[in-house]
Coordinates of C-alpha atoms and ligand atoms in Angstrom, one line a residue:
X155 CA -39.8 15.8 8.8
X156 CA -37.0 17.6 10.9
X157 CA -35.1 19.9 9.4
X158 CA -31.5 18.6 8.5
X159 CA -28.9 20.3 6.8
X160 CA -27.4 19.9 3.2
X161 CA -24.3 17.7 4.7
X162 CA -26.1 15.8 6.6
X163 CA -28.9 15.1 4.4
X164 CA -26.0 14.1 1.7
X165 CA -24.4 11.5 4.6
X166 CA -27.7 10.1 4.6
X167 CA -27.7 9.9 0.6
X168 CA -24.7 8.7 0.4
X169 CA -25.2 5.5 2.9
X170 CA -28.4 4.7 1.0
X171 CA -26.7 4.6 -1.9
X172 CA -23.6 2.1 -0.5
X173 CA -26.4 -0.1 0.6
X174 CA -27.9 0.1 -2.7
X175 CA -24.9 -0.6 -4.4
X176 CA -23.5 -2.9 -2.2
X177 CA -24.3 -6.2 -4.3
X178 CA -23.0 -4.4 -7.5
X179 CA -19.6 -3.5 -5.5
X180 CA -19.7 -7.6 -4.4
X181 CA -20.2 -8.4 -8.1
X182 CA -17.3 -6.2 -9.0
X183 CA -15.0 -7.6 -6.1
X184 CA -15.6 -11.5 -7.4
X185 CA -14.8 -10.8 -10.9
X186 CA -11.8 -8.9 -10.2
X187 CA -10.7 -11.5 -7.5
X188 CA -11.6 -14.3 -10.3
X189 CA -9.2 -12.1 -12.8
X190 CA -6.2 -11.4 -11.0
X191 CA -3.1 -10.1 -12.8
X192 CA 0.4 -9.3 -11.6
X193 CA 1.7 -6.2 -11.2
X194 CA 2.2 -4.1 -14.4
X195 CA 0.1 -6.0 -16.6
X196 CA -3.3 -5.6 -15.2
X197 CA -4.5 -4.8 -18.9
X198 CA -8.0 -6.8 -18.5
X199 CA -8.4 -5.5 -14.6
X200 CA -7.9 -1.2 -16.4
X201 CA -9.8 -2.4 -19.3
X202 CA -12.8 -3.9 -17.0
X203 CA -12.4 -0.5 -14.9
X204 CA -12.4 2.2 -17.1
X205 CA -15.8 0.0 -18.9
X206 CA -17.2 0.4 -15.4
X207 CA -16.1 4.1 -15.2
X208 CA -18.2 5.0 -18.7
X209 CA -21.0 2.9 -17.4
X210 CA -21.3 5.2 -14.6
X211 CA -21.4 8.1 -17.1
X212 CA -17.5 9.5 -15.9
X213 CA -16.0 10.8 -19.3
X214 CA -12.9 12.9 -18.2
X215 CA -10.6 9.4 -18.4
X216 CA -7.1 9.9 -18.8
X217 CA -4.5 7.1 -19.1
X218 CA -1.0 6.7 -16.9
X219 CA 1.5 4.7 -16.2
X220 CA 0.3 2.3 -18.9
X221 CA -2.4 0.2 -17.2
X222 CA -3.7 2.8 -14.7
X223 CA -6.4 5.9 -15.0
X224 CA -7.2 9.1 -13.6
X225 CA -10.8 10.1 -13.6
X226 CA -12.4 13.6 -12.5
X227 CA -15.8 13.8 -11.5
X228 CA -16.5 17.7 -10.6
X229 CA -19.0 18.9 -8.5
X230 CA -20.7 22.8 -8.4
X231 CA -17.4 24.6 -8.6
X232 CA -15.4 22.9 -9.6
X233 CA -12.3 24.6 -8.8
X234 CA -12.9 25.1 -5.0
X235 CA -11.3 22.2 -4.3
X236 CA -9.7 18.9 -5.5
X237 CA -9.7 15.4 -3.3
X238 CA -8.1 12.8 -5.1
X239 CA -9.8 9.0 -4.1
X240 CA -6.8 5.9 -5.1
X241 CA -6.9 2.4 -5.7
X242 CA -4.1 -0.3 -6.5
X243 CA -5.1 -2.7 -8.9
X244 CA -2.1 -5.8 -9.2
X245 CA -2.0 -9.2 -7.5
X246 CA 0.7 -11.9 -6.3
X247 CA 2.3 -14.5 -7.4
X248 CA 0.6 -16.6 -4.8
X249 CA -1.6 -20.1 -5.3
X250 CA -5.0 -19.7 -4.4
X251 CA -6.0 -21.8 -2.0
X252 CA -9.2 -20.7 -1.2
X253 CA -12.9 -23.1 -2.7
X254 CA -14.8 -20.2 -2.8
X255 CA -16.8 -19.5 -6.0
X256 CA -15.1 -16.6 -6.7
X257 CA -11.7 -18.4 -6.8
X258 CA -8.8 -17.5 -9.2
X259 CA -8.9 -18.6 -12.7
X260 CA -5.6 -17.4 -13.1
X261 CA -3.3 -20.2 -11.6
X262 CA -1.0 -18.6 -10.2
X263 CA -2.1 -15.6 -9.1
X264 CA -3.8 -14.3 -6.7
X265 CA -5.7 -11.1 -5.1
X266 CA -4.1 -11.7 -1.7
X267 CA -3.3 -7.8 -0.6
X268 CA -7.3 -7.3 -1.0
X269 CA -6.6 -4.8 -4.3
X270 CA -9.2 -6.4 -5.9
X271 CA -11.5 -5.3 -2.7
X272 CA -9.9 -1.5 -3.0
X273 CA -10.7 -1.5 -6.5
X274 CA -14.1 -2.3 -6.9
X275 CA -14.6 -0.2 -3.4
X276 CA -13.1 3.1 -5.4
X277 CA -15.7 2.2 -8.2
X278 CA -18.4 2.0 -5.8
X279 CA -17.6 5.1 -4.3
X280 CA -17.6 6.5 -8.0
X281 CA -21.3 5.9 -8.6
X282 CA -22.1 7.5 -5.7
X283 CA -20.1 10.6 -6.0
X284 CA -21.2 10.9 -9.7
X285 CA -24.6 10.2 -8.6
X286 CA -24.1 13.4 -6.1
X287 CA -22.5 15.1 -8.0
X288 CA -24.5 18.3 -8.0
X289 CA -24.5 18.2 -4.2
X290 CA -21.1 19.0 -3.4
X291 CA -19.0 21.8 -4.2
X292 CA -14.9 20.7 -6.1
X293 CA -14.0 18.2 -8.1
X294 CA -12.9 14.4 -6.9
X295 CA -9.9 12.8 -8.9
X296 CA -10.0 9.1 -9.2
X297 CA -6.5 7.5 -9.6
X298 CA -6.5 3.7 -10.3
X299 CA -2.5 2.5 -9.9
X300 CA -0.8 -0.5 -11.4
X301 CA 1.7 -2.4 -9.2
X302 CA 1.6 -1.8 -5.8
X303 CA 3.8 -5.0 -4.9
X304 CA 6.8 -4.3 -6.6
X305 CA 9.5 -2.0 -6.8
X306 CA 9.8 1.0 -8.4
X307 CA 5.8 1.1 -7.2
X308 CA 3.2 1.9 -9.6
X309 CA 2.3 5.4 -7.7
X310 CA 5.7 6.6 -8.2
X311 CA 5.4 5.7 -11.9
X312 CA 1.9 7.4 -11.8
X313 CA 3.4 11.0 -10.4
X314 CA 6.0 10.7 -12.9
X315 CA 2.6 10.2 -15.8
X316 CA 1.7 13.8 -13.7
X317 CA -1.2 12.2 -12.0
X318 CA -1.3 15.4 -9.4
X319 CA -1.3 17.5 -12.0
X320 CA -3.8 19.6 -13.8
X321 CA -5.9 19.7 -11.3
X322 CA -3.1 19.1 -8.6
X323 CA -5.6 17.3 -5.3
X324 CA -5.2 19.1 -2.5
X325 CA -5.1 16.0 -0.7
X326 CA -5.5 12.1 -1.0
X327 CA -6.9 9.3 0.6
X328 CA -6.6 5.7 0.2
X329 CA -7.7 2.5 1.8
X330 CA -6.3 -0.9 2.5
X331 CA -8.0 -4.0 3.9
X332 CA -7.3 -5.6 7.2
X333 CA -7.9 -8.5 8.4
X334 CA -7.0 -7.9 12.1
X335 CA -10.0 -5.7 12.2
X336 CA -13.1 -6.9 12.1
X337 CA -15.6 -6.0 9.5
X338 CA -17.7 -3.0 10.5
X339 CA -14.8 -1.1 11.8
X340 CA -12.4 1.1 10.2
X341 CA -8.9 2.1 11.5
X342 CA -6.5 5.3 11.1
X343 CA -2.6 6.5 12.5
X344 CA -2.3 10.5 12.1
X345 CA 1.4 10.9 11.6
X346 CA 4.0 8.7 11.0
X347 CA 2.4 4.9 10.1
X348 CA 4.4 2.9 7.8
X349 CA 8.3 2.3 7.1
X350 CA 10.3 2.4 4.1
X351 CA 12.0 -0.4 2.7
X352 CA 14.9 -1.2 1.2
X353 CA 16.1 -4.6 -0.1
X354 CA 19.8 -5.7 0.6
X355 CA 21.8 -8.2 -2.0
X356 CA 25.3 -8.7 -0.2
X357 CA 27.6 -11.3 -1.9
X358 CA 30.9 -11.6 0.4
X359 CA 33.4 -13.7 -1.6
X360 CA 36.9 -15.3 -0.1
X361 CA 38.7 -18.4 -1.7
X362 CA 37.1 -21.9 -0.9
X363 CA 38.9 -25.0 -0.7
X364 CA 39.4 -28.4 2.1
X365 CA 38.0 -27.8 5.2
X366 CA 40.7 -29.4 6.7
X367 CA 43.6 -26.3 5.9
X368 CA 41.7 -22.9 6.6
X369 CA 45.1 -21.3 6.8
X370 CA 45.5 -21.5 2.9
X371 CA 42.2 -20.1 1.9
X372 CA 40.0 -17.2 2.9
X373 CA 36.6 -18.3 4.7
X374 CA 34.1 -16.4 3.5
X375 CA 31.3 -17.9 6.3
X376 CA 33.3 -16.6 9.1
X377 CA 33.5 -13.1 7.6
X378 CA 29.6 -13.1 6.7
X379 CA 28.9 -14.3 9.9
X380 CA 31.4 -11.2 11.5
X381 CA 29.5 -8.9 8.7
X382 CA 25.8 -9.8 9.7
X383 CA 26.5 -9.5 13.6
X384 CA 28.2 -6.2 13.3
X385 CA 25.5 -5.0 11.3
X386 CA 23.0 -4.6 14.6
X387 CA 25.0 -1.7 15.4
X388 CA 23.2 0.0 12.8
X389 CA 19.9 -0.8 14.8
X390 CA 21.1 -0.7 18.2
X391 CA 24.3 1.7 18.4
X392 CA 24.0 4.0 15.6
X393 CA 20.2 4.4 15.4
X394 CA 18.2 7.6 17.3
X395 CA 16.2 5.3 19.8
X396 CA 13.0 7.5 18.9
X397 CA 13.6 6.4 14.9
X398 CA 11.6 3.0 14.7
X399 CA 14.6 1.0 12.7
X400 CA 14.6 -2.8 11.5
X401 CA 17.3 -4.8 9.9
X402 CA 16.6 -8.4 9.5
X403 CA 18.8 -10.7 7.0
X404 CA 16.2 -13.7 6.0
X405 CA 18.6 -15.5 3.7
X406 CA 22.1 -16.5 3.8
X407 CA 23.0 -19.2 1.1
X408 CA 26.8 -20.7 1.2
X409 CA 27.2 -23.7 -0.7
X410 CA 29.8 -25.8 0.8
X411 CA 30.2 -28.7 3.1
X412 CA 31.1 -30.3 5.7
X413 CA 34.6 -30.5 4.9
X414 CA 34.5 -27.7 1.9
X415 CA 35.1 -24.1 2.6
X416 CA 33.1 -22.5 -0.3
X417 CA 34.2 -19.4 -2.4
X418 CA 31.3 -17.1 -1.8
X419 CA 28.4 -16.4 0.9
X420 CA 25.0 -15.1 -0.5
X421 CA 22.9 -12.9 1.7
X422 CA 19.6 -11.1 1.2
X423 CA 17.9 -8.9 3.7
X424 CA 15.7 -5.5 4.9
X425 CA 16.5 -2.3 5.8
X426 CA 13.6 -0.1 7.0
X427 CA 12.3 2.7 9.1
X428 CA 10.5 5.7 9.0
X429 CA 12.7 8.9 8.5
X430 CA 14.9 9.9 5.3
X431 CA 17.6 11.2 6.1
X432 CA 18.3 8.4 8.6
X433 CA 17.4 6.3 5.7
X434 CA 20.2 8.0 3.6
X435 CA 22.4 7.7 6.7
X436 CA 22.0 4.7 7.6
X437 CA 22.3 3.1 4.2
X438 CA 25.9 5.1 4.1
X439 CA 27.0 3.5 7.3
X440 CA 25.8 0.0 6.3
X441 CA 28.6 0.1 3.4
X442 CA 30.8 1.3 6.3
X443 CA 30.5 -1.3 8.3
X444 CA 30.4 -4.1 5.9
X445 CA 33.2 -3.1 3.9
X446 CA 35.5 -2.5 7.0
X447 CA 34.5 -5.9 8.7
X448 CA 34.7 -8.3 4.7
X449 CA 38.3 -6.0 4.1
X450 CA 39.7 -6.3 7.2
X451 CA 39.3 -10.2 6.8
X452 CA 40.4 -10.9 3.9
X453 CA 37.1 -10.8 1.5
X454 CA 35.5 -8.8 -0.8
X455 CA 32.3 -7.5 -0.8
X456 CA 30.2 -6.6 -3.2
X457 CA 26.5 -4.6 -1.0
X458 CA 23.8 -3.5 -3.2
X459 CA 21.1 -1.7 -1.6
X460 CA 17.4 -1.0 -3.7
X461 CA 15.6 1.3 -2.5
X462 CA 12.3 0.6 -2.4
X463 CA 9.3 2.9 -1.1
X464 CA 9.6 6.0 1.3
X465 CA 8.5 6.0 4.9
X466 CA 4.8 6.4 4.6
X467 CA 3.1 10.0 6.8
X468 CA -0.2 10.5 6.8
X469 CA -0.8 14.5 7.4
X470 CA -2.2 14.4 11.2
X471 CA -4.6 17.0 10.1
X472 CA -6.0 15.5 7.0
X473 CA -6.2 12.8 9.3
X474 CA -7.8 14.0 12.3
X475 CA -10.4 15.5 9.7
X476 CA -10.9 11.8 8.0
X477 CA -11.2 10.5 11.8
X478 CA -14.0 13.2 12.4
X479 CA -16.0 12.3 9.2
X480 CA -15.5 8.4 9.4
X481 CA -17.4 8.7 13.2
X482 CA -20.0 10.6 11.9
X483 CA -21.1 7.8 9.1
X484 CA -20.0 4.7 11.1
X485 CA -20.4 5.6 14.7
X486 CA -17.8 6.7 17.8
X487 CA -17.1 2.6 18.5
X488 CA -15.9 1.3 14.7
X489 CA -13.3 4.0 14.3
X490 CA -10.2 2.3 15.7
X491 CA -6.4 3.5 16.8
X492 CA -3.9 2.2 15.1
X493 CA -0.4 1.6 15.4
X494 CA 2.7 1.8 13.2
X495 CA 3.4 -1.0 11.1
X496 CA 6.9 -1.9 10.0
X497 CA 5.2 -2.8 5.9
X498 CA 5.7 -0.7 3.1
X499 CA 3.6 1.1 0.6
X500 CA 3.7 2.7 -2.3
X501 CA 1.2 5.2 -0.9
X502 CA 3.7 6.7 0.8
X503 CA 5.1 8.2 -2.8
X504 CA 2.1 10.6 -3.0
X505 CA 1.9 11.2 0.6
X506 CA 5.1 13.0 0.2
X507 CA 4.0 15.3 -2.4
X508 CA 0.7 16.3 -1.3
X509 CA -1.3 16.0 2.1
X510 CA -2.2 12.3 2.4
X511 CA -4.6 10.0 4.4
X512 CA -4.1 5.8 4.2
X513 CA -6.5 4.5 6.5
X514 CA -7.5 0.5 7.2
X515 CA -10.9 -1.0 6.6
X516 CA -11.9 -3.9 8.7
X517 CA -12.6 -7.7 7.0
X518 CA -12.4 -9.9 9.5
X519 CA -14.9 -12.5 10.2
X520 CA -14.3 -14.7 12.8
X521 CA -17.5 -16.5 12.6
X522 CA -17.1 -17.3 9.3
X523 CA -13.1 -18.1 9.5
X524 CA -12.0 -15.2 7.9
X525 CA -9.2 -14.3 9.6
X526 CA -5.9 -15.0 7.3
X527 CA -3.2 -12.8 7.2
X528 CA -2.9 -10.8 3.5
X529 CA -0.1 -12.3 1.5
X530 CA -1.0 -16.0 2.4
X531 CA -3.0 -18.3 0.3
X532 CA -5.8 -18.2 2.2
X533 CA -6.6 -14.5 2.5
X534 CA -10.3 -13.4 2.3
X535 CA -12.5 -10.8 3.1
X536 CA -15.9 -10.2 4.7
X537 CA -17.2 -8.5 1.4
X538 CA -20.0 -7.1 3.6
X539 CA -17.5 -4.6 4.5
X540 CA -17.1 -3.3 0.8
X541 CA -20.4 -1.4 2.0
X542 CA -17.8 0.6 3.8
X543 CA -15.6 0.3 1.5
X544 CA -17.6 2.1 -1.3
X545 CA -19.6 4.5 0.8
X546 CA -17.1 5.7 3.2
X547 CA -14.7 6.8 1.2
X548 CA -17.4 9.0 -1.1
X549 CA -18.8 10.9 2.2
X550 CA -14.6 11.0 3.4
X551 CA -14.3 12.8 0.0
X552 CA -17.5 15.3 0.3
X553 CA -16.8 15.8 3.5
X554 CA -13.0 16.8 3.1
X555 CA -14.8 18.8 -0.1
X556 CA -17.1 20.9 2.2
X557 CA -14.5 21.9 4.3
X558 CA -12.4 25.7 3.9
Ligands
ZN195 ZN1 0.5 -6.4 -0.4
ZN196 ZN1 -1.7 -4.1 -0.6

């Protein structure tokens, strides 16, 4: 037999053992996708993981954030070095539409962001690093998060439950599904990837009455409509070109008539972009804006802004690393580019305390008509890429592990 060394020999370990466990991780996916819960009660899906975790022999099981765990599995030395591996765990509100057997029993909910895919991948990748566990040198930190979809973000809620403390990871990697890249393939963005997002509630009130005798009463449609269009400035005048910067207003609700000038204008919209103190900035110039244009009319305003997740970085070197290791288990071709994507993530909260890495794993199958968009009733994945899934991000861990 040639001679291979201790790294390389573990790669090969570790792929036998994805393709080993593959069905398991399957089995794992399809009850979890059959048991979705919405964010902040997934009390069966942490009860059903942390069973799975002392199945696999992991002890060192620490609660957080109510419904979520952190797990350590250490390795020879365990203080070289620590890696922490996260999964979200909550679904949407969204109706199933899917006759798969697999299908949600929970009507109502759905596992339409792929969590349920990222969960049972992070337990995969658990029984193989336990299984290895005397092959590698530092200790891996599994962290299982509640409510990914909704604001404040289970991760933030997590830090605050001192989930990179004691041992604090030197770094962290997590994985999200995509279904705009085929199965097989994986993707990555060192640097800047994803936005932040804040969610605008703007009520601009004035004094309704007959349509017929606008001089008596303060319109409250023209001034929105004044409001929203100078609003762009913030995008296209006061914006640093290089800052990628999106405000969109999907809703505007005013409840009068044709001849009926009502008392108030509803709006609701999204503010992101992918720098903070343009963030902080911009939100300060926004209540500029608004409240000169509403005043100046006539109106008041009342402009809440909620923040909602930072602007998501992944550390280029951590990443260029992660790119390295991911050609080296699935081959030069199925490690893709990607771009920046305007979405949020709650990801982003750890990636601004410690180094972080959030790359994409492929699920499309075009053959088999796998190809909706997450968030949509019809989301699904090719589970064949939860071989990926599971063993890729235990050799991404080791391999991170064996590095100075
Ligand atoms: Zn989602
Ligand atoms: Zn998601």
């Amino acid at each position: 037999m040639p001679h291979q060394h201790p790294i390389q020999m573990l790669l090969t370990k570790i792929k036998a053992l994805a393709q080993a466990y593959k069905a398991e991780v399957i089995a794992n996916r399809r009850h979890l996708h059959a048991n979705p819960e919405l964010s902040f009660k997934e009390y069966n899906t942490a009860e059903f993981v942390a069973g799975k975790l002392r199945e696999i022999g992991i002890t060192e099981i620490e609660q957080k954030a109510t419904t979520g765990w952190s797990a350590l599995i250490k390795g020879k030395n365990p203080e070289k070095k620590v890696i922490a591996l996260r999964a979200d765990m909550d679904a949407l509100p969204i109706i199933e539409t899917n006759d798969v057997p697999y299908k949600s029993q929970n009507p109502g909910v759905m596992h339409a962001c792929g969590h349920d895919a990222h969960t049972a991948s992070l337990l995969g990748a658990a029984k193989i690093l336990h299984e290895v566990r005397d092959q590698f040198e530092g200790t891996i930190k599994l962290i299982f998060q509640p409510g990914e979809e909704l604001v404040p973000g289970g991760a933030s809620l997590m830090i605050k439950d001192k989930v990179l403390e004691n041992p604090r990871p030197n770094g962290i990697l997590g994985q999200h599904v995509m279904p705009l890249i085929p199965a097989g393939k994986v993707g990555f963005r060192p640097g800047l990837y994803m936005a932040s997002t804040d969610e605008l509630y703007v009520t601009v009130k004035g004094k309704g009455g007959h349509g017929a005798m606008p001089e008596t009463f303060i319109d409250p449609i023209l001034i929105a409509a004044h409001m929203i269009v100078a609003l762009q400035q913030i995008v296209s005048r006061v914006a640093n070109p290089k800052i990628p910067s999106v405000l969109s207003f999907g809703r505007v609700e005013a409840l009068g008539a044709t001849n009926v000038i009502p008392n108030e204008v509803k709006i609701q919209g999204t503010f992101r972009t992918l720098d903070e103190p343009w963030r902080a900035k911009a939100h300060e110039k926004m209540l500029k804006i608004a409240h000169g244009i509403v005043e100046g009319m006539g109106g008041e305003l009342d402009f809440e802004i909620r923040k909602g997740y930072p602007f998501l970085k992944n550390n280029p070197e951590l990443t260029a690393r992660s790119m390295d290791a991911a050609r080296e288990y699935l081959g030069e071709e199925n490690v893709l580019d990607l771009d920046i994507w305007m979405a949020a993530e709650d990801f982003a909260f750890y990636s601004q305390e410690i180094e972080g890495c959030f790359y994409r794993l492929g699920t499309r199958n075009e053959a088999r008509g796998i190809t909706s968009g997450v968030h949509t009733p019809t989301f699904d994945i090719e589970e064949d890429s939860l071989e990926i899934g599971a063993g890729l991000m235990a050799w991404l861990a080791v391999s991170e592990l064996s590095k100075d």
